[in-house]
mmCIF file of C-alpha atoms and ligand atoms in Angstrom:
data_model
loop_
_atom_site.group_PDB
_atom_site.id
_atom_site.type_symbol
_atom_site.label_atom_id
_atom_site.label_comp_id
_atom_site.label_asym_id
_atom_site.label_seq_id
_atom_site.Cartn_x
_atom_site.Cartn_y
_atom_site.Cartn_z
ATOM 1 C CA MET Q 1 10.954 14.153 -12.579
ATOM 2 C CA LYS Q 2 12.377 15.994 -9.492
ATOM 3 C CA LYS Q 3 9.758 17.150 -7.020
ATOM 4 C CA ASN Q 4 9.155 20.843 -6.897
ATOM 5 C CA ILE Q 5 10.662 21.411 -3.438
ATOM 6 C CA ASP Q 6 12.368 24.486 -2.081
ATOM 7 C CA TRP Q 7 15.441 22.431 -1.255
ATOM 8 C CA GLU Q 8 17.282 25.258 0.521
ATOM 9 C CA ASN Q 9 14.536 25.970 2.993
ATOM 10 C CA ILE Q 10 13.057 22.639 4.000
ATOM 11 C CA GLY Q 11 14.946 22.324 7.319
ATOM 12 C CA PHE Q 12 15.389 19.131 9.171
ATOM 13 C CA GLY Q 13 12.158 17.323 9.685
ATOM 14 C CA TYR Q 14 9.882 14.574 8.509
ATOM 15 C CA TYR Q 15 8.731 15.024 4.919
ATOM 16 C CA LYS Q 16 6.681 12.137 3.567
ATOM 17 C CA THR Q 17 8.040 10.499 0.396
ATOM 18 C CA ASP Q 18 6.425 7.937 -1.938
ATOM 19 C CA TYR Q 19 8.017 4.602 -0.770
ATOM 20 C CA ARG Q 20 9.421 2.988 2.331
ATOM 21 C CA TYR Q 21 10.828 -0.484 2.915
ATOM 22 C CA VAL Q 22 9.352 -3.214 5.313
ATOM 23 C CA ALA Q 23 10.440 -6.603 6.391
ATOM 24 C CA ASP Q 24 9.026 -8.755 9.128
ATOM 25 C CA TYR Q 25 10.623 -11.203 11.519
ATOM 26 C CA LYS Q 26 8.293 -14.036 12.372
ATOM 27 C CA ASN Q 27 8.741 -17.722 13.376
ATOM 28 C CA GLY Q 28 12.428 -17.379 13.593
ATOM 29 C CA SER Q 29 13.355 -15.657 10.305
ATOM 30 C CA TRP Q 30 13.263 -12.403 8.420
ATOM 31 C CA SER Q 31 10.854 -12.148 5.448
ATOM 32 C CA GLU Q 32 11.869 -10.870 2.052
ATOM 33 C CA GLY Q 33 11.684 -7.024 2.323
ATOM 34 C CA LYS Q 34 9.385 -5.020 0.083
ATOM 35 C CA LEU Q 35 8.397 -1.492 -0.646
ATOM 36 C CA THR Q 36 5.089 0.030 0.327
ATOM 37 C CA THR Q 37 3.374 3.382 -0.042
ATOM 38 C CA ASP Q 38 1.680 3.078 3.356
ATOM 39 C CA GLU Q 39 3.496 5.252 5.880
ATOM 40 C CA ASN Q 40 1.271 4.050 8.869
ATOM 41 C CA ILE Q 41 2.056 1.118 11.140
ATOM 42 C CA VAL Q 42 -0.613 -0.853 13.023
ATOM 43 C CA ILE Q 43 0.742 -2.924 15.994
ATOM 44 C CA SER Q 44 -0.413 -4.404 19.215
ATOM 45 C CA GLU Q 45 -1.093 -2.043 22.035
ATOM 46 C CA CYS Q 46 1.346 -4.202 24.057
ATOM 47 C CA ALA Q 47 4.131 -4.280 21.435
ATOM 48 C CA GLY Q 48 7.673 -4.668 22.890
ATOM 49 C CA VAL Q 49 8.712 -1.319 21.483
ATOM 50 C CA LEU Q 50 5.832 0.511 23.128
ATOM 51 C CA GLN Q 51 6.230 -1.094 26.580
ATOM 52 C CA TYR Q 52 9.987 -1.568 27.009
ATOM 53 C CA ALA Q 53 11.575 0.458 24.155
ATOM 54 C CA GLN Q 54 13.044 -2.525 22.302
ATOM 55 C CA THR Q 55 14.112 -0.615 19.241
ATOM 56 C CA CYS Q 56 17.271 0.686 17.534
ATOM 57 C CA PHE Q 57 17.884 2.826 14.483
ATOM 58 C CA GLU Q 58 20.447 4.313 12.052
ATOM 59 C CA GLY Q 59 20.779 7.481 10.105
ATOM 60 C CA LEU Q 60 22.575 8.041 6.800
ATOM 61 C CA LYS Q 61 22.267 10.233 3.756
ATOM 62 C CA ALA Q 62 21.870 9.931 -0.037
ATOM 63 C CA TYR Q 63 22.904 12.914 -2.163
ATOM 64 C CA THR Q 64 23.712 13.908 -5.667
ATOM 65 C CA THR Q 65 27.369 14.195 -6.521
ATOM 66 C CA GLN Q 66 29.059 16.674 -8.839
ATOM 67 C CA ASP Q 67 28.745 14.229 -11.823
ATOM 68 C CA GLY Q 68 25.012 13.724 -11.172
ATOM 69 C CA SER Q 69 25.204 10.271 -9.596
ATOM 70 C CA ILE Q 70 23.048 9.501 -6.490
ATOM 71 C CA VAL Q 71 25.206 7.885 -3.869
ATOM 72 C CA THR Q 72 25.389 6.893 -0.205
ATOM 73 C CA PHE Q 73 28.408 7.270 2.069
ATOM 74 C CA ARG Q 74 29.817 4.067 3.790
ATOM 75 C CA PRO Q 75 26.395 2.409 4.288
ATOM 76 C CA ASP Q 76 28.221 -0.835 5.146
ATOM 77 C CA LEU Q 77 29.277 0.775 8.414
ATOM 78 C CA ASN Q 78 25.643 1.734 9.174
ATOM 79 C CA ALA Q 79 24.614 -1.904 8.534
ATOM 80 C CA GLN Q 80 27.374 -3.173 10.828
ATOM 81 C CA ARG Q 81 26.376 -0.767 13.569
ATOM 82 C CA LEU Q 82 22.727 -1.569 13.324
ATOM 83 C CA ILE Q 83 23.644 -5.317 13.610
ATOM 84 C CA ASP Q 84 25.677 -4.457 16.736
ATOM 85 C CA SER Q 85 22.730 -2.541 18.227
ATOM 86 C CA CYS Q 86 20.405 -5.470 17.503
ATOM 87 C CA GLU Q 87 22.598 -7.886 19.353
ATOM 88 C CA ARG Q 88 22.807 -5.673 22.453
ATOM 89 C CA LEU Q 89 19.002 -5.309 22.467
ATOM 90 C CA CYS Q 90 18.172 -8.943 21.801
ATOM 91 C CA ILE Q 91 16.677 -8.183 18.501
ATOM 92 C CA PRO Q 92 17.451 -10.756 15.767
ATOM 93 C CA PRO Q 93 19.892 -8.854 13.398
ATOM 94 C CA ILE Q 94 19.293 -8.318 9.811
ATOM 95 C CA THR Q 95 22.261 -9.080 7.372
ATOM 96 C CA GLU Q 96 24.493 -6.408 5.842
ATOM 97 C CA GLU Q 97 23.233 -7.423 2.382
ATOM 98 C CA MET Q 98 19.589 -7.006 3.397
ATOM 99 C CA PHE Q 99 20.405 -3.541 4.749
ATOM 100 C CA LEU Q 100 22.206 -2.358 1.619
ATOM 101 C CA GLU Q 101 19.477 -3.684 -0.635
ATOM 102 C CA ALA Q 102 16.912 -1.833 1.448
ATOM 103 C CA VAL Q 103 18.901 1.429 1.226
ATOM 104 C CA ASP Q 104 19.284 1.071 -2.521
ATOM 105 C CA SER Q 105 15.596 0.362 -3.086
ATOM 106 C CA VAL Q 106 14.341 3.195 -0.811
ATOM 107 C CA VAL Q 107 16.653 5.682 -2.506
ATOM 108 C CA LYS Q 108 15.980 4.473 -6.067
ATOM 109 C CA SER Q 109 12.199 4.437 -5.606
ATOM 110 C CA ASN Q 110 12.328 7.965 -4.105
ATOM 111 C CA ALA Q 111 14.901 9.336 -6.608
ATOM 112 C CA ASP Q 112 12.702 12.330 -7.315
ATOM 113 C CA TYR Q 113 13.221 13.495 -3.661
ATOM 114 C CA VAL Q 114 17.021 13.407 -3.764
ATOM 115 C CA PRO Q 115 18.096 17.095 -3.674
ATOM 116 C CA PRO Q 116 20.218 18.311 -6.549
ATOM 117 C CA TYR Q 117 24.032 18.769 -6.305
ATOM 118 C CA GLY Q 118 24.932 22.107 -4.908
ATOM 119 C CA SER Q 119 21.688 22.749 -2.989
ATOM 120 C CA GLY Q 120 23.291 21.657 0.269
ATOM 121 C CA ALA Q 121 20.217 19.550 0.901
ATOM 122 C CA THR Q 122 20.289 15.688 1.137
ATOM 123 C CA LEU Q 123 18.007 12.779 1.372
ATOM 124 C CA TYR Q 124 18.077 11.524 5.004
ATOM 125 C CA ILE Q 125 17.455 7.790 5.388
ATOM 126 C CA ARG Q 126 16.115 6.320 8.658
ATOM 127 C CA PRO Q 127 16.393 2.594 9.091
ATOM 128 C CA TYR Q 128 15.040 1.118 12.317
ATOM 129 C CA ILE Q 129 13.903 -2.154 13.847
ATOM 130 C CA TYR Q 130 11.457 -2.598 16.707
ATOM 131 C CA GLY Q 131 9.701 -5.369 18.706
ATOM 132 C CA SER Q 132 6.186 -5.593 17.282
ATOM 133 C CA SER Q 133 4.608 -8.570 19.231
ATOM 134 C CA PRO Q 134 2.907 -8.232 22.608
ATOM 135 C CA VAL Q 135 5.193 -8.216 25.592
ATOM 136 C CA LEU Q 136 3.976 -7.783 29.204
ATOM 137 C CA GLY Q 137 6.378 -9.701 31.379
ATOM 138 C CA VAL Q 138 9.874 -8.358 30.738
ATOM 139 C CA HIS Q 139 11.434 -10.284 27.985
ATOM 140 C CA PRO Q 140 12.325 -9.632 24.234
ATOM 141 C CA ALA Q 141 9.541 -9.603 21.661
ATOM 142 C CA GLU Q 142 9.124 -12.610 19.399
ATOM 143 C CA GLU Q 143 8.230 -10.688 16.257
ATOM 144 C CA PHE Q 144 10.013 -7.612 14.852
ATOM 145 C CA GLN Q 145 9.780 -5.202 11.950
ATOM 146 C CA PHE Q 146 12.644 -3.617 10.010
ATOM 147 C CA ARG Q 147 11.581 -0.445 8.281
ATOM 148 C CA MET Q 148 13.393 2.244 6.374
ATOM 149 C CA PHE Q 149 11.956 5.546 5.129
ATOM 150 C CA CYS Q 150 13.546 8.677 3.768
ATOM 151 C CA SER Q 151 13.043 12.375 3.996
ATOM 152 C CA PRO Q 152 14.577 15.267 2.103
ATOM 153 C CA VAL Q 153 16.376 17.581 4.579
ATOM 154 C CA GLY Q 154 17.688 21.108 3.980
ATOM 155 C CA PRO Q 155 21.274 22.215 4.273
ATOM 156 C CA TYR Q 156 22.410 21.976 7.989
ATOM 157 C CA PHE Q 157 24.131 25.323 7.800
ATOM 158 C CA LYS Q 158 22.303 28.056 6.059
ATOM 159 C CA GLY Q 159 24.671 31.003 5.366
ATOM 160 C CA GLY Q 160 27.829 29.243 6.686
ATOM 161 C CA ALA Q 161 28.710 27.215 9.814
ATOM 162 C CA LYS Q 162 28.535 29.526 12.806
ATOM 163 C CA PRO Q 163 30.202 28.227 15.951
ATOM 164 C CA ILE Q 164 27.798 27.158 18.690
ATOM 165 C CA VAL Q 165 27.823 27.430 22.489
ATOM 166 C CA ILE Q 166 27.421 24.297 24.541
ATOM 167 C CA ARG Q 167 27.349 23.512 28.295
ATOM 168 C CA VAL Q 168 28.809 20.753 30.446
ATOM 169 C CA THR Q 169 25.753 18.976 31.845
ATOM 170 C CA ASP Q 170 25.261 17.281 35.184
ATOM 171 C CA TYR Q 171 22.941 14.665 33.613
ATOM 172 C CA ASP Q 172 24.507 11.477 32.367
ATOM 173 C CA ARG Q 173 23.802 10.016 28.907
ATOM 174 C CA ALA Q 174 25.313 6.489 29.296
ATOM 175 C CA ALA Q 175 26.603 4.268 32.063
ATOM 176 C CA PRO Q 176 29.783 2.220 31.850
ATOM 177 C CA HIS Q 177 28.715 -1.256 30.483
ATOM 178 C CA GLY Q 178 25.353 0.273 29.480
ATOM 179 C CA THR Q 179 24.006 1.106 25.992
ATOM 180 C CA GLY Q 180 25.922 4.303 25.106
ATOM 181 C CA HIS Q 181 27.743 2.479 22.291
ATOM 182 C CA ILE Q 182 24.671 1.420 20.382
ATOM 183 C CA LYS Q 183 22.119 3.486 18.475
ATOM 184 C CA ALA Q 184 19.164 2.852 20.749
ATOM 185 C CA GLY Q 185 16.051 5.010 20.982
ATOM 186 C CA LEU Q 186 16.223 4.720 24.745
ATOM 187 C CA ASN Q 187 19.548 6.662 24.811
ATOM 188 C CA TYR Q 188 17.605 9.554 23.202
ATOM 189 C CA ALA Q 189 14.520 9.285 25.433
ATOM 190 C CA MET Q 190 16.720 9.905 28.491
ATOM 191 C CA SER Q 191 18.507 12.811 26.877
ATOM 192 C CA LEU Q 192 15.348 14.743 26.014
ATOM 193 C CA TYR Q 193 15.049 16.508 29.390
ATOM 194 C CA ALA Q 194 18.657 17.512 29.336
ATOM 195 C CA ILE Q 195 18.605 18.982 25.787
ATOM 196 C CA GLN Q 196 15.256 20.838 26.470
ATOM 197 C CA GLU Q 197 16.856 22.358 29.580
ATOM 198 C CA ALA Q 198 20.020 23.225 27.699
ATOM 199 C CA HIS Q 199 17.946 24.959 24.852
ATOM 200 C CA ASP Q 200 15.869 26.811 27.464
ATOM 201 C CA LEU Q 201 19.112 28.190 28.906
ATOM 202 C CA GLY Q 202 20.435 29.261 25.523
ATOM 203 C CA TYR Q 203 22.870 26.368 24.863
ATOM 204 C CA SER Q 204 22.827 24.368 21.522
ATOM 205 C CA GLU Q 205 24.011 21.138 23.026
ATOM 206 C CA ASN Q 206 25.150 19.266 26.130
ATOM 207 C CA MET Q 207 28.689 18.033 26.722
ATOM 208 C CA TYR Q 208 28.261 14.748 28.616
ATOM 209 C CA LEU Q 209 31.040 13.559 30.951
ATOM 210 C CA ASP Q 210 31.790 9.899 31.783
ATOM 211 C CA ALA Q 211 29.197 8.753 34.340
ATOM 212 C CA ALA Q 212 31.714 7.015 36.600
ATOM 213 C CA THR Q 213 34.136 9.811 37.370
ATOM 214 C CA ARG Q 214 32.610 12.880 35.734
ATOM 215 C CA THR Q 215 36.121 13.992 34.669
ATOM 216 C CA LYS Q 216 36.321 12.804 31.116
ATOM 217 C CA VAL Q 217 34.657 14.162 27.958
ATOM 218 C CA GLU Q 218 32.260 11.720 26.252
ATOM 219 C CA GLU Q 219 30.085 13.240 23.601
ATOM 220 C CA THR Q 220 26.863 15.223 23.036
ATOM 221 C CA GLY Q 221 23.423 13.706 22.761
ATOM 222 C CA GLY Q 222 23.942 12.970 19.066
ATOM 223 C CA ALA Q 223 27.433 13.798 17.993
ATOM 224 C CA ASN Q 224 31.068 12.843 18.789
ATOM 225 C CA PHE Q 225 33.741 15.428 19.746
ATOM 226 C CA ILE Q 226 36.788 16.194 17.735
ATOM 227 C CA PHE Q 227 39.401 18.619 19.154
ATOM 228 C CA VAL Q 228 42.552 20.181 17.681
ATOM 229 C CA THR Q 229 45.576 20.967 19.868
ATOM 230 C CA LYS Q 230 47.516 24.252 19.639
ATOM 231 C CA ASP Q 231 50.236 22.330 17.697
ATOM 232 C CA GLY Q 232 47.814 20.956 15.173
ATOM 233 C CA LYS Q 233 47.113 17.425 16.461
ATOM 234 C CA VAL Q 234 43.672 15.994 16.175
ATOM 235 C CA VAL Q 235 42.288 14.527 19.440
ATOM 236 C CA THR Q 236 39.128 12.535 19.850
ATOM 237 C CA PRO Q 237 37.760 10.946 23.000
ATOM 238 C CA LYS Q 238 37.924 7.154 23.402
ATOM 239 C CA SER Q 239 35.462 5.405 25.726
ATOM 240 C CA GLY Q 240 33.255 2.304 25.751
ATOM 241 C CA SER Q 241 30.128 4.363 26.234
ATOM 242 C CA ILE Q 242 30.468 6.681 23.194
ATOM 243 C CA LEU Q 243 28.483 5.915 20.066
ATOM 244 C CA PRO Q 244 31.074 5.096 17.264
ATOM 245 C CA SER Q 245 30.297 7.892 14.871
ATOM 246 C CA ILE Q 246 30.966 7.047 11.091
ATOM 247 C CA THR Q 247 31.597 10.702 10.505
ATOM 248 C CA ARG Q 248 34.227 10.787 13.325
ATOM 249 C CA ARG Q 249 35.964 7.595 12.064
ATOM 250 C CA SER Q 250 35.982 9.029 8.563
ATOM 251 C CA LEU Q 251 37.476 12.332 9.799
ATOM 252 C CA VAL Q 252 40.171 10.500 11.716
ATOM 253 C CA TYR Q 253 41.189 8.713 8.418
ATOM 254 C CA VAL Q 254 41.063 11.951 6.479
ATOM 255 C CA ALA Q 255 43.178 13.754 9.087
ATOM 256 C CA LYS Q 256 45.880 11.014 8.904
ATOM 257 C CA ASN Q 257 45.786 9.981 5.196
ATOM 258 C CA TYR Q 258 44.693 13.192 3.348
ATOM 259 C CA LEU Q 259 46.024 15.958 5.570
ATOM 260 C CA GLY Q 260 48.999 14.286 7.199
ATOM 261 C CA LEU Q 261 47.969 15.187 10.731
ATOM 262 C CA GLU Q 262 48.745 13.369 13.844
ATOM 263 C CA VAL Q 263 45.656 11.831 15.512
ATOM 264 C CA GLU Q 264 45.216 10.692 19.059
ATOM 265 C CA GLU Q 265 42.209 8.578 20.066
ATOM 266 C CA ARG Q 266 42.423 8.589 23.941
ATOM 267 C CA GLU Q 267 40.678 9.620 27.109
ATOM 268 C CA VAL Q 268 40.168 13.347 27.103
ATOM 269 C CA LEU Q 269 39.897 15.122 30.509
ATOM 270 C CA LEU Q 270 37.536 18.000 30.924
ATOM 271 C CA GLU Q 271 40.385 19.710 32.610
ATOM 272 C CA GLU Q 272 42.404 19.867 29.404
ATOM 273 C CA VAL Q 273 39.690 21.192 27.113
ATOM 274 C CA LYS Q 274 40.717 24.779 27.940
ATOM 275 C CA ASP Q 275 44.101 24.083 26.264
ATOM 276 C CA PHE Q 276 42.632 23.042 22.950
ATOM 277 C CA ALA Q 277 42.630 25.424 19.904
ATOM 278 C CA GLU Q 278 39.496 24.037 18.111
ATOM 279 C CA CYS Q 279 36.469 21.903 18.913
ATOM 280 C CA GLY Q 280 33.834 20.411 16.711
ATOM 281 C CA LEU Q 281 30.829 18.105 16.894
ATOM 282 C CA CYS Q 282 30.724 15.387 14.253
ATOM 283 C CA GLY Q 283 27.790 13.413 12.904
ATOM 284 C CA THR Q 284 25.917 12.628 9.729
ATOM 285 C CA ALA Q 285 23.609 15.637 9.920
ATOM 286 C CA ALA Q 286 26.172 18.372 9.978
ATOM 287 C CA VAL Q 287 29.455 16.596 9.221
ATOM 288 C CA ILE Q 288 31.124 19.055 11.685
ATOM 289 C CA SER Q 289 29.564 21.788 13.752
ATOM 290 C CA PRO Q 290 32.197 24.071 15.171
ATOM 291 C CA VAL Q 291 31.992 24.814 18.933
ATOM 292 C CA GLY Q 292 33.044 28.349 19.958
ATOM 293 C CA LYS Q 293 32.354 28.298 23.642
ATOM 294 C CA ILE Q 294 31.816 25.671 26.379
ATOM 295 C CA ASP Q 295 30.155 26.728 29.638
ATOM 296 C CA ASP Q 296 31.322 24.663 32.491
ATOM 297 C CA HIS Q 297 29.043 25.596 35.369
ATOM 298 C CA GLY Q 298 29.537 29.353 34.907
ATOM 299 C CA LYS Q 299 33.211 29.014 33.945
ATOM 300 C CA GLU Q 300 33.536 29.827 30.240
ATOM 301 C CA ILE Q 301 35.954 27.968 28.094
ATOM 302 C CA CYS Q 302 36.380 30.022 24.939
ATOM 303 C CA LEU Q 303 38.022 28.233 22.024
ATOM 304 C CA PRO Q 304 40.696 30.440 20.372
ATOM 305 C CA SER Q 305 38.991 29.771 16.973
ATOM 306 C CA GLY Q 306 36.285 32.188 18.216
ATOM 307 C CA MET Q 307 32.630 32.680 17.512
ATOM 308 C CA GLU Q 308 32.807 33.800 13.887
ATOM 309 C CA GLU Q 309 33.974 30.771 11.984
ATOM 310 C CA MET Q 310 35.337 27.260 12.018
ATOM 311 C CA GLY Q 311 38.908 26.787 13.189
ATOM 312 C CA PRO Q 312 41.379 26.367 10.314
ATOM 313 C CA ILE Q 313 42.009 22.633 10.797
ATOM 314 C CA THR Q 314 38.311 21.817 11.400
ATOM 315 C CA LYS Q 315 37.663 23.714 8.148
ATOM 316 C CA LYS Q 316 40.211 21.595 6.342
ATOM 317 C CA LEU Q 317 38.701 18.381 7.752
ATOM 318 C CA TYR Q 318 35.219 19.557 6.791
ATOM 319 C CA ASP Q 319 36.127 20.625 3.286
ATOM 320 C CA THR Q 320 37.993 17.383 2.564
ATOM 321 C CA LEU Q 321 35.337 15.044 3.879
ATOM 322 C CA THR Q 322 32.511 16.886 2.212
ATOM 323 C CA GLY Q 323 34.639 17.025 -0.996
ATOM 324 C CA ILE Q 324 35.049 13.220 -0.824
ATOM 325 C CA GLN Q 325 31.296 12.803 -0.289
ATOM 326 C CA MET Q 326 30.242 15.066 -3.121
ATOM 327 C CA GLY Q 327 32.737 13.566 -5.607
ATOM 328 C CA ARG Q 328 35.138 16.588 -5.860
ATOM 329 C CA ILE Q 329 37.918 14.673 -4.164
ATOM 330 C CA GLU Q 330 38.887 11.035 -4.769
ATOM 331 C CA ALA Q 331 37.325 8.700 -2.154
ATOM 332 C CA PRO Q 332 39.126 5.843 -0.445
ATOM 333 C CA GLU Q 333 38.163 2.433 -1.820
ATOM 334 C CA GLY Q 334 34.683 1.417 -0.824
ATOM 335 C CA TRP Q 335 33.474 4.676 0.763
ATOM 336 C CA ILE Q 336 30.981 5.718 -1.915
ATOM 337 C CA ARG Q 337 28.056 3.419 -2.934
ATOM 338 C CA LYS Q 338 26.618 4.489 -6.222
ATOM 339 C CA ILE Q 339 22.914 3.892 -6.434
ATOM 340 C CA VAL Q 340 21.876 5.684 -9.605
HETATM 341 C C1 PLP Y 401 24.288 8.839 15.474
HETATM 342 C C2 PLP Y 401 25.124 9.356 16.576
HETATM 343 C C3 PLP Y 401 26.313 10.003 16.407
HETATM 344 C C4 PLP Y 401 26.838 10.320 14.986
HETATM 345 O O1 PLP Y 401 27.178 9.194 14.289
HETATM 346 P P1 PLP Y 401 27.365 9.252 12.691
HETATM 347 O O2 PLP Y 401 27.560 7.843 12.238
HETATM 348 O O3 PLP Y 401 28.545 10.065 12.426
HETATM 349 O O4 PLP Y 401 26.117 9.912 12.198
HETATM 350 C C5 PLP Y 401 27.031 10.419 17.479
HETATM 351 N N1 PLP Y 401 26.501 10.212 18.757
HETATM 352 C C6 PLP Y 401 25.346 9.573 18.993
HETATM 353 C C7 PLP Y 401 24.938 9.383 20.414
HETATM 354 C C8 PLP Y 401 24.582 9.177 17.940
HETATM 355 O O5 PLP Y 401 23.419 8.587 18.161
#
C-alpha cells in the first residue's frame, strides 16, 4: 500500500525509506549485493572516504508513468558514468548488470514510496561507492562499499517553472585534466563556498567558466547549460571538464529527432551569451530550469524569454522529454526501464 505522504509538499531532502542496497569489495572482488533495513554505516575512523574523499555517486529517478508502471530513465547511462567515475578515482568499478539489479531491487522493495502519476513527485535514487578501509599514507583504499538508497522527493517546480537569476562566478569548479567530468563528491565539496555566497547575494546558481582562460561557459555546480539562438538553434557547451549530463544528452537527441532542431555542441564564449534567446539548466532533478537573467560582475544579461516563463523552445524540449519519461510520448528504444 502506498505510504500516506503529502507528495506535493515533501521538497527535496532525505526521507528515510524501508530498504537500501549494500555490496562490499574485499580481497579483490565485489560481494553479491543485498538489501538491508539498516540506514547506518559503521566504518574505520581512518576510512579512505573520510580522509581523502575517495567517493563518487550517481543520481536518478524512478516514477510512475501514465499507465501505472514504475520505471527508471536510461539507468544504463548512470551505470556507465559511475564506472567512469570509479576508474578516475582508483575505485574498483562495479558492472552495469550489478548496478541495474541494485536499482531494480531498491525501487521494487520501496515501491510504496514511489509517488503516484501526476503528483510531480518522484523517487530519487542515490547510488554511491566509497573507500571504507583505513588509509593514512596517500593511496587508494583496499576495501570499498557500494550502496544505494532512495528518497521520495517533491515536484521540483511548485506552481510552474519560474526563470531564475544566476551569476558568473570567479571561483573555479574544475581544472583542465582534473575531475570535472566525473561525478565525484570532491567536486561538490569545493563548490559549497561558492554556492553559499551566491545564495547570500540572491542568486540561485553559479555559472562557472573554464579555469584556463575564463572566457568559456562550462556549467553550474550541478547542471549543464543549454542555450537557444535567436534563429532557433540549440547550443550546448562542449568541454573536457563538464559532467556529461544524461538529461542534456537526452535533450540534444529530442531536439534533433523529435523537434527537428539544429543542435551545436561546441565551445560557448561568455561573450556570446548576450546574443542567445533562451537559456536553461539541465539535470535529473528539474529536467530544465529556465534562466532569466545572468549577472556578469554587475553587467546584467537579460534573456529575451524574460522572467515570467520558460522560453518557447525550452518549453518544447521540456514538454517532450517529460512526456517521454511519463509515457505520454513514445520513447526511443531502450530509454525506459520498466521495473513494476
Ligand atoms: C549530476 C550532474 C549534472 C546533471 O546530470 P544528469 O545526468 O542530467 O542528472 C550536471 N552537472 C554536474 C556537475 C553534475 O554533478
